[in-house]
Amino acid sequence: MTFGKIYEKTRIWILLLIAVILPLTGISNYWLHVLNIGGIFAICTLSLNLLTGCTGLFSVGHIAFYGIGSYTAAVLATRFGVPFLPAVLCGGLLAMVFGVVLGMPALRLKGLYLAISTLAFGEIAYRVFLNWEDVTNGSRGILGIKAPVLNLGFTEINFKTYDTYYYIVLIFLVLMIIFMRNIIYSRTGRALLSIRESEIAAQALGVNTVRYKIIAFAASAFFAGVAGALYAYEVHFISPESFVSTESTTVLAMMVVGGIGSIPGSIAGAFALTMIPELLRSAGDVRLVLYGAAIVVIIIFAPKGLGGAIEWLDNLLMGKHKKKVEED
C-alpha cells in the first residue's frame, strides 16, 4: 500500500488522536484556554458557513445568536440551577427560534439588504443584553457560571479546569463537523448549494427555496447558540461587550480567511484568528497592525482561504496531484 493510500485512510484518525492527546503534552493553562476559545469560535464559524457558504445568505449579525445562546445558558445555570447539557441545548433552541423569526421576513431580502437586516438584528440583540437588566444584569454581566459537572451515579466529574473542559469543546466540535459533512452530502445540502448558485434555477428544478432557507437559518442559529452557551461555561462570566457587532465581523473574517464553504477552512480560520492576536500580544499596540497584515498575507497567498491550502496539501500527500499531471 502506497503512502498516499495510507495517509488517505488514516489522516482523520491521526488528527483526532493529536487533538485528544494535546492537553496531555504539558501545554499551559493559558494556551488551553485559547484553544478552547478557538474551538468554540470554530463551531460558530461552521454555523455561519452553513448559512453563508452553503446557502449564500450573507449574515453580518451572527454574533446575536451566539449571545442569545450564551445568555440563555448563563441565566438557566445561575438562577435556576439547570444542569450543563440541558442549559446548552436550551441556548441552542432559543437561538434557533430567533433564527426562524429573523429568517422568515428576511426571505424577501437578498445580498446587501439581507446583510443590513442581520446587522440590525445583531444591534437589537446587543441593546437587549445591555438594557434588560432584570434578566441580563445589564452592563454588569452575569457572574458565577459554574463549571459543568457530570454525575455518573457512583462518582462526579468536574470540568472546572481548562484541560478537562477542552474535551467537552472537542466533542461538540466533532459533532458539528459530522453534522456539516452529513448535511452537505445529503439532499438538503444539495438543495442549499443549488440556492447558493442560482435561486431561480433551484426554483425551476422544484426546490422549495423558502423551506430550505428557513432550515439554513434555524440550523445555523442553533449551533451558534450552542457555541455561545459553551463560551459562557468557559469564561464563567458574560457581559454585553462580548457580543458587540465587531465580534460578528471577527466571525465573518474567520470564515473568509478559512475559505467560504470549507469545513476544514472554517476550523483553521477560527483557530488562526484566535491564536494570532495572542502570539502578537508582546508587540503591544503594533499587534493590531501585524494582525491585519497577517490576514492580508493569508488572503494573498491562499486566495481560496486556508481551506483551499489544506485541500491542496491533502491532495499532494494523497498523490492526487501526481495522478492529474500524468493524466494531462
Tab-separated table of C-alpha atoms in Angstrom:
chain	number	residue	atom	x	y	z
A	1	MET	CA	0.000	0.000	0.000
A	2	THR	CA	1.416	3.391	-1.006
A	3	PHE	CA	1.956	6.304	1.357
A	4	GLY	CA	-0.915	8.192	-0.310
A	5	LYS	CA	-3.376	5.365	0.380
A	6	ILE	CA	-2.230	5.003	3.994
A	7	TYR	CA	-2.491	8.754	4.513
A	8	GLU	CA	-5.969	8.876	2.939
A	9	LYS	CA	-7.306	6.147	5.249
A	10	THR	CA	-5.670	7.367	8.476
A	11	ARG	CA	-5.453	11.176	8.277
A	12	ILE	CA	-8.746	11.845	10.107
A	13	TRP	CA	-7.854	9.415	12.907
A	14	ILE	CA	-4.351	10.874	13.237
A	15	LEU	CA	-5.749	14.410	13.574
A	16	LEU	CA	-8.286	13.213	16.133
A	17	LEU	CA	-5.577	11.405	18.105
A	18	ILE	CA	-3.418	14.558	18.145
A	19	ALA	CA	-6.413	16.583	19.354
A	20	VAL	CA	-7.127	14.063	22.133
A	21	ILE	CA	-3.577	13.884	23.493
A	22	LEU	CA	-2.815	17.619	23.157
A	23	PRO	CA	-3.777	18.528	26.769
A	24	LEU	CA	-1.532	15.697	27.990
A	25	THR	CA	1.599	17.229	26.415
A	26	GLY	CA	2.144	19.756	29.214
A	27	ILE	CA	0.635	22.721	27.398
A	28	SER	CA	-0.029	25.671	29.722
A	29	ASN	CA	-3.489	26.595	31.013
A	30	TYR	CA	-3.254	29.885	29.133
A	31	TRP	CA	-2.939	28.154	25.764
A	32	LEU	CA	-5.539	25.570	26.703
A	33	HIS	CA	-7.926	28.457	27.309
A	34	VAL	CA	-7.004	29.932	23.912
A	35	LEU	CA	-7.595	26.560	22.263
A	36	ASN	CA	-10.972	26.242	23.976
A	37	ILE	CA	-11.988	29.677	22.705
A	38	GLY	CA	-10.702	28.722	19.253
A	39	GLY	CA	-12.781	25.538	19.279
A	40	ILE	CA	-15.890	27.461	20.341
A	41	PHE	CA	-15.355	30.015	17.567
A	42	ALA	CA	-14.796	27.126	15.132
A	43	ILE	CA	-18.317	25.866	15.930
A	44	CYS	CA	-19.701	29.384	15.465
A	45	THR	CA	-17.814	29.834	12.176
A	46	LEU	CA	-19.037	26.485	10.869
A	47	SER	CA	-22.600	27.547	11.693
A	48	LEU	CA	-22.107	30.791	9.743
A	49	ASN	CA	-20.600	28.845	6.847
A	50	LEU	CA	-23.747	26.718	6.726
A	51	LEU	CA	-25.781	29.884	6.201
A	52	THR	CA	-23.427	31.943	4.043
A	53	GLY	CA	-21.021	29.456	2.498
A	54	CYS	CA	-23.531	26.706	1.689
A	55	THR	CA	-26.735	28.686	1.134
A	56	GLY	CA	-25.427	32.070	0.017
A	57	LEU	CA	-27.356	34.027	2.666
A	58	PHE	CA	-24.983	36.770	3.786
A	59	SER	CA	-25.205	37.475	7.517
A	60	VAL	CA	-23.187	40.042	9.459
A	61	GLY	CA	-25.125	39.798	12.711
A	62	HIS	CA	-24.406	36.192	13.539
A	63	ILE	CA	-22.968	37.060	16.927
A	64	ALA	CA	-26.550	37.795	18.081
A	65	PHE	CA	-27.419	34.075	18.037
A	66	TYR	CA	-24.132	33.367	19.827
A	67	GLY	CA	-25.108	35.891	22.505
A	68	ILE	CA	-28.654	34.549	22.849
A	69	GLY	CA	-27.295	31.055	23.469
A	70	SER	CA	-24.748	32.384	25.935
A	71	TYR	CA	-27.230	34.427	27.976
A	72	THR	CA	-29.824	31.631	27.945
A	73	ALA	CA	-27.356	29.099	29.364
A	74	ALA	CA	-25.994	31.624	31.873
A	75	VAL	CA	-29.443	32.581	33.214
A	76	LEU	CA	-30.614	28.956	33.426
A	77	ALA	CA	-27.410	27.878	35.196
A	78	THR	CA	-27.120	30.731	37.704
A	79	ARG	CA	-30.787	31.412	38.548
A	80	PHE	CA	-32.481	28.044	38.105
A	81	GLY	CA	-29.641	25.568	38.630
A	82	VAL	CA	-30.233	23.857	35.282
A	83	PRO	CA	-27.502	21.268	34.519
A	84	PHE	CA	-24.933	21.855	31.794
A	85	LEU	CA	-26.309	19.823	28.875
A	86	PRO	CA	-29.965	20.976	29.124
A	87	ALA	CA	-28.763	24.583	29.512
A	88	VAL	CA	-26.583	24.318	26.389
A	89	LEU	CA	-29.395	22.714	24.374
A	90	CYS	CA	-31.872	25.373	25.558
A	91	GLY	CA	-29.398	28.047	24.478
A	92	GLY	CA	-29.247	26.491	21.024
A	93	LEU	CA	-33.029	26.045	20.799
A	94	LEU	CA	-33.845	29.631	21.796
A	95	ALA	CA	-31.273	30.909	19.293
A	96	MET	CA	-32.919	28.670	16.674
A	97	VAL	CA	-36.317	30.214	17.420
A	98	PHE	CA	-34.883	33.679	16.805
A	99	GLY	CA	-33.156	32.344	13.688
A	100	VAL	CA	-36.546	31.325	12.277
A	101	VAL	CA	-38.078	34.648	13.387
A	102	LEU	CA	-35.318	36.529	11.553
A	103	GLY	CA	-35.283	34.153	8.594
A	104	MET	CA	-38.961	34.387	7.680
A	105	PRO	CA	-39.120	38.145	6.949
A	106	ALA	CA	-35.563	38.077	5.574
A	107	LEU	CA	-36.595	35.605	2.847
A	108	ARG	CA	-37.699	38.529	0.692
A	109	LEU	CA	-34.276	40.177	1.006
A	110	LYS	CA	-31.065	39.405	-0.839
A	111	GLY	CA	-27.448	40.491	-0.856
A	112	LEU	CA	-26.699	43.799	0.835
A	113	TYR	CA	-30.271	44.259	2.079
A	114	LEU	CA	-30.173	40.903	3.873
A	115	ALA	CA	-26.776	41.775	5.356
A	116	ILE	CA	-28.126	45.080	6.697
A	117	SER	CA	-31.165	43.372	8.231
A	118	THR	CA	-28.944	40.825	10.050
A	119	LEU	CA	-26.668	43.665	11.181
A	120	ALA	CA	-29.708	45.478	12.599
A	121	PHE	CA	-30.796	42.283	14.384
A	122	GLY	CA	-27.335	41.979	15.928
A	123	GLU	CA	-27.513	45.564	17.177
A	124	ILE	CA	-31.014	44.996	18.607
A	125	ALA	CA	-29.790	41.891	20.434
A	126	TYR	CA	-26.853	43.841	21.902
A	127	ARG	CA	-29.188	46.590	23.153
A	128	VAL	CA	-31.456	43.993	24.764
A	129	PHE	CA	-28.459	42.385	26.510
A	130	LEU	CA	-27.399	45.818	27.721
A	131	ASN	CA	-30.742	47.242	28.861
A	132	TRP	CA	-32.865	44.272	30.024
A	133	GLU	CA	-31.268	44.385	33.446
A	134	ASP	CA	-33.861	42.212	35.186
A	135	VAL	CA	-32.712	39.250	33.110
A	136	THR	CA	-29.241	40.047	31.757
A	137	ASN	CA	-27.986	42.189	34.662
A	138	GLY	CA	-27.125	44.912	32.142
A	139	SER	CA	-23.566	46.119	31.765
A	140	ARG	CA	-22.567	44.314	34.981
A	141	GLY	CA	-22.994	40.986	33.228
A	142	ILE	CA	-23.666	37.600	34.766
A	143	LEU	CA	-21.160	36.171	37.230
A	144	GLY	CA	-20.816	32.786	38.877
A	145	ILE	CA	-21.424	30.454	35.941
A	146	LYS	CA	-20.201	27.218	37.466
A	147	ALA	CA	-18.217	24.599	35.583
A	148	PRO	CA	-20.166	21.606	34.263
A	149	VAL	CA	-20.396	18.527	36.457
A	150	LEU	CA	-21.029	15.032	35.082
A	151	ASN	CA	-22.831	12.809	37.587
A	152	LEU	CA	-22.200	9.120	36.902
A	153	GLY	CA	-24.078	7.901	39.979
A	154	PHE	CA	-21.055	6.427	41.741
A	155	THR	CA	-18.863	9.488	41.119
A	156	GLU	CA	-18.864	13.021	39.738
A	157	ILE	CA	-16.521	14.513	37.140
A	158	ASN	CA	-15.971	18.259	37.489
A	159	PHE	CA	-14.903	20.073	34.314
A	160	LYS	CA	-13.651	23.173	36.106
A	161	THR	CA	-10.125	23.071	34.648
A	162	TYR	CA	-9.221	24.108	31.105
A	163	ASP	CA	-7.791	20.696	30.220
A	164	THR	CA	-10.984	18.855	31.203
A	165	TYR	CA	-13.329	21.406	29.584
A	166	TYR	CA	-11.196	21.109	26.429
A	167	TYR	CA	-12.690	17.664	25.825
A	168	ILE	CA	-16.251	18.985	26.068
A	169	VAL	CA	-15.464	21.607	23.416
A	170	LEU	CA	-13.745	18.937	21.299
A	171	ILE	CA	-16.783	16.635	21.477
A	172	PHE	CA	-19.155	19.412	20.391
A	173	LEU	CA	-16.758	20.432	17.592
A	174	VAL	CA	-16.561	16.856	16.295
A	175	LEU	CA	-20.360	16.569	16.409
A	176	MET	CA	-20.619	19.839	14.478
A	177	ILE	CA	-18.182	18.566	11.828
A	178	ILE	CA	-20.155	15.322	11.456
A	179	PHE	CA	-23.406	17.290	11.114
A	180	MET	CA	-21.898	19.618	8.498
A	181	ARG	CA	-20.497	16.755	6.435
A	182	ASN	CA	-23.763	14.827	6.575
A	183	ILE	CA	-25.925	17.794	5.650
A	184	ILE	CA	-23.659	18.919	2.783
A	185	TYR	CA	-23.737	15.474	1.155
A	186	SER	CA	-27.459	14.986	1.768
A	187	ARG	CA	-30.461	16.025	-0.302
A	188	THR	CA	-30.861	19.065	1.953
A	189	GLY	CA	-27.244	20.041	1.360
A	190	ARG	CA	-27.626	19.782	-2.407
A	191	ALA	CA	-30.728	21.972	-2.181
A	192	LEU	CA	-28.851	24.585	-0.131
A	193	LEU	CA	-25.953	24.590	-2.592
A	194	SER	CA	-28.349	24.984	-5.528
A	195	ILE	CA	-29.876	28.043	-3.821
A	196	ARG	CA	-26.394	29.493	-3.396
A	197	GLU	CA	-25.528	29.002	-7.066
A	198	SER	CA	-28.845	30.252	-8.504
A	199	GLU	CA	-32.075	30.619	-6.584
A	200	ILE	CA	-34.101	30.995	-9.789
A	201	ALA	CA	-32.640	27.804	-11.255
A	202	ALA	CA	-33.257	25.980	-7.965
A	203	GLN	CA	-36.922	27.025	-8.012
A	204	ALA	CA	-37.208	25.912	-11.632
A	205	LEU	CA	-35.934	22.460	-10.596
A	206	GLY	CA	-38.610	22.181	-7.919
A	207	VAL	CA	-36.558	23.149	-4.849
A	208	ASN	CA	-38.698	24.726	-2.130
A	209	THR	CA	-36.339	27.652	-1.541
A	210	VAL	CA	-38.418	29.165	1.270
A	211	ARG	CA	-38.350	25.931	3.255
A	212	TYR	CA	-34.629	25.349	2.814
A	213	LYS	CA	-33.697	28.938	3.645
A	214	ILE	CA	-35.601	28.658	6.927
A	215	ILE	CA	-33.844	25.330	7.610
A	216	ALA	CA	-30.488	27.030	6.985
A	217	PHE	CA	-31.327	29.931	9.315
A	218	ALA	CA	-32.629	27.584	12.024
A	219	ALA	CA	-29.701	25.143	11.938
A	220	SER	CA	-27.125	27.927	11.730
A	221	ALA	CA	-28.672	29.817	14.654
A	222	PHE	CA	-28.952	26.631	16.755
A	223	PHE	CA	-25.244	25.820	16.530
A	224	ALA	CA	-24.246	29.445	17.042
A	225	GLY	CA	-26.365	29.374	20.220
A	226	VAL	CA	-24.678	26.154	21.351
A	227	ALA	CA	-21.286	27.788	20.773
A	228	GLY	CA	-22.388	30.796	22.844
A	229	ALA	CA	-23.515	28.528	25.689
A	230	LEU	CA	-20.143	26.749	25.649
A	231	TYR	CA	-18.449	30.152	25.809
A	232	ALA	CA	-20.413	31.096	28.930
A	233	TYR	CA	-19.220	27.957	30.732
A	234	GLU	CA	-15.648	28.519	29.538
A	235	VAL	CA	-15.226	32.081	30.845
A	236	HIS	CA	-17.722	31.842	33.794
A	237	PHE	CA	-18.770	35.454	33.142
A	238	ILE	CA	-20.556	37.167	30.272
A	239	SER	CA	-21.418	40.786	29.533
A	240	PRO	CA	-22.929	42.624	26.543
A	241	GLU	CA	-19.468	43.734	25.423
A	242	SER	CA	-18.707	40.153	24.388
A	243	PHE	CA	-21.443	40.345	21.744
A	244	VAL	CA	-20.947	43.697	20.030
A	245	SER	CA	-21.265	43.920	16.241
A	246	THR	CA	-17.475	43.870	15.800
A	247	GLU	CA	-17.499	40.273	17.051
A	248	SER	CA	-19.731	39.393	14.077
A	249	THR	CA	-17.033	40.886	11.859
A	250	THR	CA	-14.474	38.657	13.562
A	251	VAL	CA	-16.520	35.508	12.885
A	252	LEU	CA	-17.054	36.649	9.298
A	253	ALA	CA	-13.292	37.170	8.916
A	254	MET	CA	-12.665	33.670	10.282
A	255	MET	CA	-14.967	32.258	7.607
A	256	VAL	CA	-13.398	34.270	4.770
A	257	VAL	CA	-9.823	33.562	5.846
A	258	GLY	CA	-10.658	29.898	6.290
A	259	GLY	CA	-12.491	29.619	2.990
A	260	ILE	CA	-16.178	30.112	2.274
A	261	GLY	CA	-17.958	26.759	2.187
A	262	SER	CA	-14.974	24.811	3.547
A	263	ILE	CA	-15.302	22.730	6.724
A	264	PRO	CA	-11.541	22.393	7.460
A	265	GLY	CA	-11.117	26.020	6.404
A	266	SER	CA	-13.678	27.239	8.944
A	267	ILE	CA	-11.850	25.382	11.707
A	268	ALA	CA	-8.411	26.576	10.575
A	269	GLY	CA	-9.636	30.169	10.178
A	270	ALA	CA	-11.202	30.188	13.653
A	271	PHE	CA	-8.083	28.839	15.350
A	272	ALA	CA	-5.744	31.058	13.304
A	273	LEU	CA	-7.569	34.310	14.055
A	274	THR	CA	-7.946	33.329	17.714
A	275	MET	CA	-4.283	32.448	18.190
A	276	ILE	CA	-2.577	35.135	16.073
A	277	PRO	CA	-3.556	38.046	18.408
A	278	GLU	CA	-2.279	36.047	21.384
A	279	LEU	CA	1.016	35.299	19.645
A	280	LEU	CA	1.388	39.019	18.861
A	281	ARG	CA	0.386	40.234	22.334
A	282	SER	CA	4.014	41.015	23.266
A	283	ALA	CA	4.151	43.508	20.355
A	284	GLY	CA	1.843	45.919	22.211
A	285	ASP	CA	-0.385	48.204	20.141
A	286	VAL	CA	1.544	47.274	16.998
A	287	ARG	CA	-0.086	43.841	17.199
A	288	LEU	CA	-3.273	45.241	15.622
A	289	VAL	CA	-1.306	46.276	12.546
A	290	LEU	CA	0.501	42.932	12.441
A	291	TYR	CA	-2.811	41.112	12.911
A	292	GLY	CA	-4.304	42.894	9.911
A	293	ALA	CA	-1.149	42.260	7.892
A	294	ALA	CA	-1.300	38.553	8.731
A	295	ILE	CA	-4.876	38.364	7.414
A	296	VAL	CA	-3.855	40.144	4.186
A	297	VAL	CA	-0.911	37.769	3.717
A	298	ILE	CA	-3.166	34.731	4.186
A	299	ILE	CA	-5.670	36.047	1.632
A	300	ILE	CA	-2.915	36.886	-0.908
A	301	PHE	CA	-1.073	33.575	-0.687
A	302	ALA	CA	-4.216	31.469	-0.179
A	303	PRO	CA	-6.919	33.100	-2.337
A	304	LYS	CA	-9.263	30.177	-1.641
A	305	GLY	CA	-8.619	30.555	2.079
A	306	LEU	CA	-6.831	28.224	4.432
A	307	GLY	CA	-9.313	25.536	3.398
A	308	GLY	CA	-8.001	25.709	-0.164
A	309	ALA	CA	-4.414	25.411	1.074
A	310	ILE	CA	-5.370	22.433	3.249
A	311	GLU	CA	-7.119	20.766	0.301
A	312	TRP	CA	-4.056	21.315	-1.914
A	313	LEU	CA	-1.736	19.807	0.705
A	314	ASP	CA	-4.189	16.961	1.291
A	315	ASN	CA	-4.263	16.093	-2.418
A	316	LEU	CA	-0.480	16.356	-2.608
A	317	LEU	CA	0.038	13.892	0.242
A	318	MET	CA	-2.520	11.518	-1.260
A	319	GLY	CA	-0.720	11.690	-4.621
A	320	LYS	CA	-3.711	13.110	-6.495
A	321	HIS	CA	-1.687	15.976	-7.975
A	322	LYS	CA	0.744	13.479	-9.449
A	323	LYS	CA	-2.088	11.438	-10.967
A	324	LYS	CA	-3.599	14.563	-12.508
A	325	VAL	CA	-0.275	15.538	-14.093
A	326	GLU	CA	0.142	12.034	-15.521
A	327	GLU	CA	-3.378	12.130	-16.968
A	328	ASP	CA	-2.731	15.504	-18.572
